[in-house]
Coordinates of C-alpha atoms and ligand atoms in Angstrom, one line a residue:
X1 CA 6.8 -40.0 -44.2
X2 CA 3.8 -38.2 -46.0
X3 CA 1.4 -40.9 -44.3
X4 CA 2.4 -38.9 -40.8
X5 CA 2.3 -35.9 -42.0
X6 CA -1.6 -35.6 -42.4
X7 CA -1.9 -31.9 -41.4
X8 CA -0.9 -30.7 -44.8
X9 CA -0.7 -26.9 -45.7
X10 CA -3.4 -24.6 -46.7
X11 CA -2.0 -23.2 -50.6
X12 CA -4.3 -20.6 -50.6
X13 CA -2.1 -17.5 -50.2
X14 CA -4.8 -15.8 -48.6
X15 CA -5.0 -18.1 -45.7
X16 CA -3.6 -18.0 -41.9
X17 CA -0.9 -19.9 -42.7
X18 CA 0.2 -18.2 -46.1
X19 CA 0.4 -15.0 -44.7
X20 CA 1.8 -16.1 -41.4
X21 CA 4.6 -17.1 -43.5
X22 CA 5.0 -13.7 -45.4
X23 CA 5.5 -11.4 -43.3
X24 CA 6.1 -12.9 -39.6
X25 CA 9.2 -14.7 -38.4
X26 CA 9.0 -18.0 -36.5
X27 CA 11.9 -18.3 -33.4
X28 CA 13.2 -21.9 -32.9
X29 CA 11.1 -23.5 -35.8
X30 CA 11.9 -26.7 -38.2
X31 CA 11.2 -24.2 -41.4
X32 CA 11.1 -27.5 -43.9
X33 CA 8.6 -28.6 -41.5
X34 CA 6.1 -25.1 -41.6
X35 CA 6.6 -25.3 -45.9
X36 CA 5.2 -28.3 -45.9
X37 CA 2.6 -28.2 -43.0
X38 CA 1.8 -24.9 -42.7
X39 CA 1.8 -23.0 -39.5
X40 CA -0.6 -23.5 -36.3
X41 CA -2.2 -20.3 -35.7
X42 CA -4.1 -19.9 -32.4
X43 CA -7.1 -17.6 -31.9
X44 CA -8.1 -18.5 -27.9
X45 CA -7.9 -20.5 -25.5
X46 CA -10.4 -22.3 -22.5
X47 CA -8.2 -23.8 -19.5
X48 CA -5.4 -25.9 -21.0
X49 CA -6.8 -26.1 -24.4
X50 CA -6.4 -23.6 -27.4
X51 CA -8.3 -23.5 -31.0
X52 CA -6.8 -22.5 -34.7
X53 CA -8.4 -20.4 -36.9
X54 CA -10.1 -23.7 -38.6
X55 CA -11.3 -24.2 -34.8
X56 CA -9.2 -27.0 -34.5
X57 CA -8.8 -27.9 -30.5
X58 CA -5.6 -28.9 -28.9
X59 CA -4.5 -29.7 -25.7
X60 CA -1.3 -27.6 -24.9
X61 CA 0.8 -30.2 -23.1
X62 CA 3.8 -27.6 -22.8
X63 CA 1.4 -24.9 -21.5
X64 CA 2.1 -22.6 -23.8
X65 CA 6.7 -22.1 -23.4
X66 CA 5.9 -24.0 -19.8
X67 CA 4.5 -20.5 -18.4
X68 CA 0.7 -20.4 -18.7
X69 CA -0.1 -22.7 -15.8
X70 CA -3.3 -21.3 -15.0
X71 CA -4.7 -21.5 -18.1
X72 CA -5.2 -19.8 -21.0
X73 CA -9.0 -17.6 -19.5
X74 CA -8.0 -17.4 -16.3
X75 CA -11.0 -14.6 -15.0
X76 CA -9.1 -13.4 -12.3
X77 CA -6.1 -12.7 -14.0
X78 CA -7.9 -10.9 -17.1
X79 CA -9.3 -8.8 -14.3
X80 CA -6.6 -8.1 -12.1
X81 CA -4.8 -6.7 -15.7
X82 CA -7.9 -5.1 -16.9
X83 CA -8.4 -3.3 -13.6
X84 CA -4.6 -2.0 -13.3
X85 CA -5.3 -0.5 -16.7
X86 CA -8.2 1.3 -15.7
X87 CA -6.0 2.5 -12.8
X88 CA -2.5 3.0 -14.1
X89 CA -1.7 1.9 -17.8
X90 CA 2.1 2.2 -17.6
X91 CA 5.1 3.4 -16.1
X92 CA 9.0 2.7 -15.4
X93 CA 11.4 2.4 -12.1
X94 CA 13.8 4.8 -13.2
X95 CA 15.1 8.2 -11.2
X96 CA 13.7 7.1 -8.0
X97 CA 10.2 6.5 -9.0
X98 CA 7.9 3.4 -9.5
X99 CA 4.4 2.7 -9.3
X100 CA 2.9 1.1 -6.3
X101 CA 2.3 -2.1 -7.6
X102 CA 6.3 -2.6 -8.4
X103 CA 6.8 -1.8 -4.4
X104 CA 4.0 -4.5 -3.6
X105 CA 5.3 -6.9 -6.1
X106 CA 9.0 -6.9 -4.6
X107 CA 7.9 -7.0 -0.7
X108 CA 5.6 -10.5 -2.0
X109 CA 8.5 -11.9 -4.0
X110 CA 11.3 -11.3 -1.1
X111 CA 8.6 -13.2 1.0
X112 CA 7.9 -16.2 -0.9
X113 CA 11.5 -16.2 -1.9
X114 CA 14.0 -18.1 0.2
X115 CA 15.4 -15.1 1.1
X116 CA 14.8 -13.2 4.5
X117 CA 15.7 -10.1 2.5
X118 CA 16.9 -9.3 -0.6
X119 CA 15.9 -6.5 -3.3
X120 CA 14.2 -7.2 -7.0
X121 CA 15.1 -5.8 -10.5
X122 CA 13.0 -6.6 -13.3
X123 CA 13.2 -7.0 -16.5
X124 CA 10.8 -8.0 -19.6
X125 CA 11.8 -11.8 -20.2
X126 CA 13.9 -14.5 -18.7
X127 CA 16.9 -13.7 -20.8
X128 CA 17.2 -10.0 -19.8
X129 CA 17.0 -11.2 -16.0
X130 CA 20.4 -13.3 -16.8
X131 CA 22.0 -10.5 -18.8
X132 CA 21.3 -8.6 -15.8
X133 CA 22.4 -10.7 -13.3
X134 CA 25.6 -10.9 -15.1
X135 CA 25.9 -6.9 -15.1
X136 CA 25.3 -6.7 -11.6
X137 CA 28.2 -9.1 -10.9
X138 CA 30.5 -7.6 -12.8
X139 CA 29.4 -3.9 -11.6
X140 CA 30.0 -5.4 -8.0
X141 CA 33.1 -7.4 -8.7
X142 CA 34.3 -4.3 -10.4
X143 CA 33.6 -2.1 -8.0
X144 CA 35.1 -4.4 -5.3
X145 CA 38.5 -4.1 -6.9
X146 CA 38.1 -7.0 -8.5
X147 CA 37.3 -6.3 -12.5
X148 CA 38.8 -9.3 -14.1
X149 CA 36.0 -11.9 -11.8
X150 CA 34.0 -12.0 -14.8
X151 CA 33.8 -15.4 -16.2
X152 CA 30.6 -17.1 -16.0
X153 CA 30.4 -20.5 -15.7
X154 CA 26.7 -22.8 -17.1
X155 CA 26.6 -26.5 -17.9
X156 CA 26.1 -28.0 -20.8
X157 CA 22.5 -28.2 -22.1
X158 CA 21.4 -25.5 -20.0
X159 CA 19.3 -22.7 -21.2
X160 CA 19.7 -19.2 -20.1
X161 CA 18.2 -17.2 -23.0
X162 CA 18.7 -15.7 -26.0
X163 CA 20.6 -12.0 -25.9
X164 CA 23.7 -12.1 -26.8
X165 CA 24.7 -12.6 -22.9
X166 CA 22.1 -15.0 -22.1
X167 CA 23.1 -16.9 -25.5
X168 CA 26.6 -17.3 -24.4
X169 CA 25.2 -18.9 -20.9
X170 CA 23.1 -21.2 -23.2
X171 CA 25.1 -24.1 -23.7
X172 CA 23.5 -25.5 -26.8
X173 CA 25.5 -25.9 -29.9
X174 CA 23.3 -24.1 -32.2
X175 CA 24.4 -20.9 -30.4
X176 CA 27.5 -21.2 -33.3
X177 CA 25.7 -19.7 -35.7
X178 CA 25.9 -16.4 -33.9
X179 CA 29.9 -17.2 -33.3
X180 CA 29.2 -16.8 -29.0
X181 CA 29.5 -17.7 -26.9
X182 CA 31.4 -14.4 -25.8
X183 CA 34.2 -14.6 -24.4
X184 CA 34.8 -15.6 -20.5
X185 CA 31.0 -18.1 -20.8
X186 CA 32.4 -21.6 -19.5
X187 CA 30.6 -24.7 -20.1
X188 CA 30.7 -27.6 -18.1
X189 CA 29.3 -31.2 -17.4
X190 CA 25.6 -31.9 -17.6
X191 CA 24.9 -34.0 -15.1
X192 CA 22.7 -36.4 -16.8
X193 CA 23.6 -39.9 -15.3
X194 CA 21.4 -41.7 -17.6
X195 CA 23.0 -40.3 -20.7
X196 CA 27.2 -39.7 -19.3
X197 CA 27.5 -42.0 -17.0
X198 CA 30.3 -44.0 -17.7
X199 CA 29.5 -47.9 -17.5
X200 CA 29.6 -49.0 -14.4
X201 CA 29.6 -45.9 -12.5
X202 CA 27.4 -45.5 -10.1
X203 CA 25.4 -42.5 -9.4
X204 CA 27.1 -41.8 -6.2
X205 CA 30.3 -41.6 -8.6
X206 CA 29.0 -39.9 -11.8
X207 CA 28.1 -36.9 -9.3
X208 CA 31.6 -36.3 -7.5
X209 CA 33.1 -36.9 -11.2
X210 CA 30.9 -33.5 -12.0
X211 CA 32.1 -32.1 -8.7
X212 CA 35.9 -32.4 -9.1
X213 CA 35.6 -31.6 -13.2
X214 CA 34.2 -28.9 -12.1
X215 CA 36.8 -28.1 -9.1
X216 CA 39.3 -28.7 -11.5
X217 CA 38.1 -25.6 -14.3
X218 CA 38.0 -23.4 -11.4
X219 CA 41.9 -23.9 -10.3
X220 CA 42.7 -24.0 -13.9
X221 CA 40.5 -20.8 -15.7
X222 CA 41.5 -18.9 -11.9
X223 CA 38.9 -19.0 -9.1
X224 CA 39.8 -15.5 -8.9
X225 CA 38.3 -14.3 -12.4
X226 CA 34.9 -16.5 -11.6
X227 CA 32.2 -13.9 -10.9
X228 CA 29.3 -17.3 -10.6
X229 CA 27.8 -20.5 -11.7
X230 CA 23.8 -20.2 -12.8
X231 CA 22.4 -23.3 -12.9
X232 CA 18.6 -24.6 -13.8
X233 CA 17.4 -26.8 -10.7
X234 CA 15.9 -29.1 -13.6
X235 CA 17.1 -28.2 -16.9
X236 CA 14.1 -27.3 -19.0
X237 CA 14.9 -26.8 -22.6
X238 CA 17.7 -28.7 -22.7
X239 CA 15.6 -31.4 -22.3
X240 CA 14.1 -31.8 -18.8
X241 CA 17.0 -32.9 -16.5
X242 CA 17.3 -33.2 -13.2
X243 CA 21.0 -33.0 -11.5
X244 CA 22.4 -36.3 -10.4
X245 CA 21.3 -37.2 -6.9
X246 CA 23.3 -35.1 -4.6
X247 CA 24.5 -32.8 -7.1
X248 CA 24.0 -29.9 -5.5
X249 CA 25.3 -30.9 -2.1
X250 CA 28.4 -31.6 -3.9
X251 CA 28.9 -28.5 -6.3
X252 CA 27.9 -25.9 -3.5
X253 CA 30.4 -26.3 -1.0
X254 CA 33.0 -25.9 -4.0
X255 CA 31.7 -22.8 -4.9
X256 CA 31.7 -21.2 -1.9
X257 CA 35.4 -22.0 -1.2
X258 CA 36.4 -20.2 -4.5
X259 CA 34.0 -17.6 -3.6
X260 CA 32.0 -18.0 -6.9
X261 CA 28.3 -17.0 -6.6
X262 CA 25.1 -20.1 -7.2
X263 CA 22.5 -18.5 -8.8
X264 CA 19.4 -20.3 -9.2
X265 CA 17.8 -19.8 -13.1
X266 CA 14.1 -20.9 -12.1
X267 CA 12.9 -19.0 -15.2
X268 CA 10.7 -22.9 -15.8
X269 CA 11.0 -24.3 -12.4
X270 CA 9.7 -21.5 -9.7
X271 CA 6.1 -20.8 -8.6
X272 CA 5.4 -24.9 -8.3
X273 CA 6.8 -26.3 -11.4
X274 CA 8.5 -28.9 -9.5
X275 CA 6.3 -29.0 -6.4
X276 CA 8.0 -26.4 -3.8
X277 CA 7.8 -23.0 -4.9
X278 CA 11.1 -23.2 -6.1
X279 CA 13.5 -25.5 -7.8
X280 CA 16.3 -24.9 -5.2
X281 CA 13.8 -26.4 -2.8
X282 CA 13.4 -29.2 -4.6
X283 CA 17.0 -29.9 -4.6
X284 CA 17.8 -27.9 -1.1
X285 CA 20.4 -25.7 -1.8
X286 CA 20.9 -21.9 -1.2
X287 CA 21.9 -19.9 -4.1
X288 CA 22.8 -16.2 -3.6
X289 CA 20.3 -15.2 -6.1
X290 CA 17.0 -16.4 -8.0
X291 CA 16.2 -15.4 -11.4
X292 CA 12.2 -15.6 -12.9
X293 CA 9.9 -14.8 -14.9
X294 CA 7.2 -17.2 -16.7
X295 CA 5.2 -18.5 -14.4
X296 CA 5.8 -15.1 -12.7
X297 CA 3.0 -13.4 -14.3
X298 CA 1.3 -17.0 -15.5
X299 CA 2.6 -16.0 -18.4
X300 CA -0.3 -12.9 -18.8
X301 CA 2.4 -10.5 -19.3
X302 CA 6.1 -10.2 -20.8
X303 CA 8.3 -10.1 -17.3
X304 CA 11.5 -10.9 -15.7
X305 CA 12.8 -10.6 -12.1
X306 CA 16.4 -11.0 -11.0
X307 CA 16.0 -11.9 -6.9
X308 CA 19.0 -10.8 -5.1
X309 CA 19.6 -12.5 -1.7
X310 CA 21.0 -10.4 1.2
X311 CA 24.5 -10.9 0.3
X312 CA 24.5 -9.9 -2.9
X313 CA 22.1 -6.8 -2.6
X314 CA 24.2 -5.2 0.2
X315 CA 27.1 -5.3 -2.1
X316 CA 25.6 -4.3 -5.6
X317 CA 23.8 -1.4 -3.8
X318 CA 27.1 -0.5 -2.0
X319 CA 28.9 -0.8 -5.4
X320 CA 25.8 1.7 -7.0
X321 CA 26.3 4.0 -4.0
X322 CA 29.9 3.8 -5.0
X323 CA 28.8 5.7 -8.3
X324 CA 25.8 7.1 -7.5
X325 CA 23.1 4.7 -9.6
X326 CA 23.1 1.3 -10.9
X327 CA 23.1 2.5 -14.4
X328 CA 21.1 -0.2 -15.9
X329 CA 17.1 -0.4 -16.6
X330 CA 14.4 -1.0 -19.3
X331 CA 11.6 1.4 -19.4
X332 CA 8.8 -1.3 -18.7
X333 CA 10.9 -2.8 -15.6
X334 CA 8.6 -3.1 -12.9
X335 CA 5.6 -2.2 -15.2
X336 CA 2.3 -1.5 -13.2
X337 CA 0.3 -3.7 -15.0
X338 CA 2.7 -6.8 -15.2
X339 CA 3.1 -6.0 -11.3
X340 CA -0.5 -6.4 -10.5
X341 CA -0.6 -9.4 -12.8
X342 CA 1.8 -10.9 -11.3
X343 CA 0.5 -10.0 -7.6
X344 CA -2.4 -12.0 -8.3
X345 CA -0.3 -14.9 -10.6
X346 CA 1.3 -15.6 -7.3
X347 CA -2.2 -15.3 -4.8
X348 CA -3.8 -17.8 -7.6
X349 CA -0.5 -20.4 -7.8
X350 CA 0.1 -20.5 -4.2
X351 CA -3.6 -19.6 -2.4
X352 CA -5.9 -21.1 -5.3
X353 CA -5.2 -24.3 -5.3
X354 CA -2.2 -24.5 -8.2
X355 CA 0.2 -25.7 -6.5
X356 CA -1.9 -28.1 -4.8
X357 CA -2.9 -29.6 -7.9
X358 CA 0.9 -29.9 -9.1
X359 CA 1.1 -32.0 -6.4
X360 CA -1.8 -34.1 -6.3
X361 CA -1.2 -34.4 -10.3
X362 CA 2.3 -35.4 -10.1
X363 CA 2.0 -38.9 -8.9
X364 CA -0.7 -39.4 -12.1
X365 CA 2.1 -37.7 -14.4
X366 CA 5.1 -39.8 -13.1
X367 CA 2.8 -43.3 -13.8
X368 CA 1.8 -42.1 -17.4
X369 CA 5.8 -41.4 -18.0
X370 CA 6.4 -45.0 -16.7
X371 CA 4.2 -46.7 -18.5
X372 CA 5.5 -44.9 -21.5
X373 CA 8.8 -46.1 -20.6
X374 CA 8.3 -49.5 -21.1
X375 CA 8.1 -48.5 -25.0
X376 CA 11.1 -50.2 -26.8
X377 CA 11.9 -47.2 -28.2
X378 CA 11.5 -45.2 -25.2
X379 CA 15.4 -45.0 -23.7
X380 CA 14.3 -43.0 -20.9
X381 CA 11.5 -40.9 -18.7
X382 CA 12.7 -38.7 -16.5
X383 CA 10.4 -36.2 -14.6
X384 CA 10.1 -34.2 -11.4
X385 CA 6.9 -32.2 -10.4
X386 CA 5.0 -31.5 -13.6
X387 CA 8.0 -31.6 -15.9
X388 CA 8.7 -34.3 -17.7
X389 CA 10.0 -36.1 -20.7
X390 CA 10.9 -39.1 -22.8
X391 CA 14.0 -40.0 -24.7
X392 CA 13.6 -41.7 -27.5
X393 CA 16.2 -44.1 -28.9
X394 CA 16.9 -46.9 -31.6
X395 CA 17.6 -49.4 -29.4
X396 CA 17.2 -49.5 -25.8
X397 CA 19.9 -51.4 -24.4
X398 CA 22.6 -49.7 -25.6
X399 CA 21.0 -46.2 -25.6
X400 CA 21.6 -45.8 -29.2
X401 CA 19.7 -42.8 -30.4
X402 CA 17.7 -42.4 -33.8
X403 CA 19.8 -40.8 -36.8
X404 CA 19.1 -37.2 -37.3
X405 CA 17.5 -38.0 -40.5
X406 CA 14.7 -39.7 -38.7
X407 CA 13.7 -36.8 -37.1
X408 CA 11.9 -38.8 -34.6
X409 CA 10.6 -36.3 -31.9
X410 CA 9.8 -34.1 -34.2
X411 CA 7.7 -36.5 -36.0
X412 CA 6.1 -37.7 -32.7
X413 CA 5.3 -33.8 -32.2
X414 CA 3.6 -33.1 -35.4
X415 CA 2.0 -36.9 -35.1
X416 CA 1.0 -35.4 -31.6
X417 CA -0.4 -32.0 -33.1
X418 CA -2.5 -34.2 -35.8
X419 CA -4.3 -35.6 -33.2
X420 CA -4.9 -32.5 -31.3
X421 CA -1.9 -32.5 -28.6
X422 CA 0.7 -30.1 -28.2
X423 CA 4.0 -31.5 -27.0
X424 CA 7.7 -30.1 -28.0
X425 CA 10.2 -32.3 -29.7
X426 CA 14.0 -31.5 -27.6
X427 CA 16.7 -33.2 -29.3
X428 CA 15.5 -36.9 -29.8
X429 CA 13.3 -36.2 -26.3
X430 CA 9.5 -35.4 -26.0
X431 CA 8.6 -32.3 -23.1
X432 CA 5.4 -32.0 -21.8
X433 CA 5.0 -29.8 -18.9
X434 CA 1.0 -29.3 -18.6
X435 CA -0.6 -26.2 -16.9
X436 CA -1.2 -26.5 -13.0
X437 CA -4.6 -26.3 -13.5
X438 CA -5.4 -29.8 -15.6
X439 CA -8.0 -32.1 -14.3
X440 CA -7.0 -36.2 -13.9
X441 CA -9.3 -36.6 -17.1
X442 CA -7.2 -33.9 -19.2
X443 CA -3.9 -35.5 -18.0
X444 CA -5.2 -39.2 -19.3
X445 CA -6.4 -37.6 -22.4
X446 CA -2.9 -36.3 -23.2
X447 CA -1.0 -39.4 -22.3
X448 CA -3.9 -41.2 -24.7
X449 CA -3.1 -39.3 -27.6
X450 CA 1.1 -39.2 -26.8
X451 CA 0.3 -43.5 -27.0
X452 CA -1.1 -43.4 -30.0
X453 CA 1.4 -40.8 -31.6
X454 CA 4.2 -43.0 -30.1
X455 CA 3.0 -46.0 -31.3
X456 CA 2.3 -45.0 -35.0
X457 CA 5.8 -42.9 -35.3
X458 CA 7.7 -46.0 -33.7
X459 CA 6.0 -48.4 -36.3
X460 CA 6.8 -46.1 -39.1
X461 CA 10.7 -45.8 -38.0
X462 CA 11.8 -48.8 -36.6
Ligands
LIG501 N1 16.1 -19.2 -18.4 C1 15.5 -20.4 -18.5 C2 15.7 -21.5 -17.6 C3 14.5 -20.5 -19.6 O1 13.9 -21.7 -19.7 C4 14.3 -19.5 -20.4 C5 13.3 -19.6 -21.5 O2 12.7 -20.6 -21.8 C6 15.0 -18.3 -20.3 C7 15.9 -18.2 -19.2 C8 14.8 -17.1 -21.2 O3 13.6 -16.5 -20.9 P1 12.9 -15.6 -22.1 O4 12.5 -16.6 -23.2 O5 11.7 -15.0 -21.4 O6 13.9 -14.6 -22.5

């Protein structure tokens, strides 16, 4: 264990690390991990690389929480934020007023969206978008005459966020140490073939099991108090999955017979994550509304977006007509400066060759996986676009995972970090989702160094 764990922590108590530790708190971090390594922090970045205070380099594999795709010194988008200070630092979208850029931003999003209309609300982060969302519907639903269809239903493993709404979407166990989910959050399948499908069920079958389980908690929770489903088109954090094949095709039609809203959480997978500008593309379905943010703004600025479709604005701004106002709103929604950050996050990802790249890269990223894959220890690689990862397990044929006590992803993450890659340990699986803007010779580099992490973890486990 100590041999992996060469990145050993600074005891000086003046250093980065100590005082990192004093008075900061770290979200979703191994904390026996930090006392004994020490913390990573990061002074700047140059493309898909950033540097710790010892000037250490590292390649970000997970581009930052999957949202700086451009890059960490992207010019244009220092500029387009620098210049919308000089013009207007700040403002809200409350009372009937909002800057110009919020006005811009919403007529570009309704026209890359799916969508040949729609309206926008923003937020600061992915997880207010979904609290959001879910106020909306039950606003509308309520509104409607119907108040008790309120129950929102996520699958297992996906992840929605982290207030206390978005937590109870989340459907992670660790979300028990808060006591939620809430009441009326509903967890269903995952539909991971690889990892639930029964033996010898086919594909084909493993997807309209998921269908009819999920037919089956709709007749017996009440299609009648189901306000929606939200559903990641990959999952990200719980692990990069993508649905079953046909998923989609099979859950929609069952959703729209209860009348039960599909709304598509492409928080990691829209603006080119998984080649089309959004997830639902990648999986062709039509869900009544999107909800983003990351990639948004290239991750250059803190904001959400919840993307109603037709349907759904007509009726929430019928049911705030109803009262007179939506009464819901942060004061930095629609902020000027994230708006003109985001205007030009979505000019450089669809106009400057980003999304190009995601897909002239993808074919390199899906051969590095495989040949990963034929690790013994490697269970499974799953990927789609420039999202990907790799199970790892004790023994392949059986699908037997490491104990808990090996700690094995996390290992292969800080092995990873030691020699200068970032990667993110989910479960027993290892994410990378590189920035759109990596050259072929970046993307070797980082499957290089993921070998020999792989290789020198595996030898020290098995
Ligand atoms: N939804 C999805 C699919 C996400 O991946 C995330 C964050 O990773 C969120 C929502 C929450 O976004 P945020 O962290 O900005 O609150």
């Amino acid at each position: 264990l100590e041999t992996l764990e060469t990145t050993m922590r600074d005891e000086n108590p003046n250093s980065w690390e100590a005082r990192a530790n004093t008075n900061s708190m770290y979200g979703f971090t191994d904390l026996p991990t930090i006392e004994k390594r020490g913390a990573t922090i990061i002074t700047h970045g140059d493309g898909p690389y950033v540097f710790d205070v010892h000037g250490k380099k590292y390649l970000d594999g997970n581009s930052g929480l999957w949202n700086m795709v451009a890059g960490f010194n992207h010019k244009g988008l220092v500029e387009a934020a620098k210049a919308q200070y000089d013009r207007f630092p700040g403002y809200h979208s409350f009372f009937g007023r909002m800057s110009d850029q919020t006005v811009m931003l919403s007529e570009k999003l309704i026209e890359v969206s799916p969508f040949d209309n729609g309206k926008v609300f923003y937020t600061n982060s992915g997880s207010e978008a979904n609290d959001t969302l879910v106020k909306m519907l039950w606003f509308m639903n309520k509104a409607e005459g119907n108040p008790q269809k309120r129950k929102i239903i996520t699958r297992i493993n996906g992840y929605h966020g982290v207030t206390a709404v978005s937590a109870s979407m989340t459907a992670k166990p660790y979300n028990e140490v808060f006591g939620l989910p809430l009441e009326g959050f509903i967890h269903i399948d995952c539909p991971h073939y690889w990892r639930f499908g029964k033996t010898g069920e086919s594909e084909a079958e493993f997807t309209l099991r998921m269908a009819k389980n999920l037919e089956d908690t709709i007749i017996s929770e009440g299609p009648e108090t189901i306000a929606a489903l939200v559903a990641e088109p990959v999952m990200g954090a719980g692990g990069v999955i993508p649905p079953s094949k046909g998923y989609f095709q099979a859950i929609q039609p069952i959703l729209k017979k209860y009348n039960i809203a599909l709304i598509a959480d492409e928080v990691i997978c829209g603006f080119g994550r998984t080649g089309p500008v959004w997830g639902c593309q990648a999986y062709d379905f039509e869900p009544d509304a999107i909800i983003s943010s990351k990639n948004l703004t290239a991750g250059y600025f803190p904001m959400g977006a919840v993307i109603l479709g037709p349907n759904l604005s007509d009726k929430i701004q019928a049911a705030a007509e109803s009262v007179e106002e939506f009464p819901h709103g942060f004061t930095a929604s629609g902020h000027p400066v994230g708006c003109a950050i985001a205007l030009k996050a979505i000019n450089v990802i669809l106009n400057e060759g980003l999304i190009e790249n995601v897909r002239l890269l993808t074919p390199k990223f899906e051969a590095g996986l495989a040949e990963l894959a034929k690790n013994p220890n490697i269970g499974e690689a799953r990927s789609k676009g420039l999202m990907g990862a790799l199970e790892a397990v004790k023994d392949k044929d059986t699908k037997t995972p490491f104990g808990p006590e090996a700690n094995v992803s996390e290992k292969i993450a800080n092995t990873c970090s030691d020699f200068g890659l970032i990667c993110r340990p989910l479960g027993q699986a290892i994410v990378l989702c590189p920035a759109f803007i990596m050259t072929d010779a970046q993307m070797e580099e980082m499957f290089d160094k993921l070998t020999k992490a792989l290789n020198k973890v595996f030898a020290e486990v098995s």
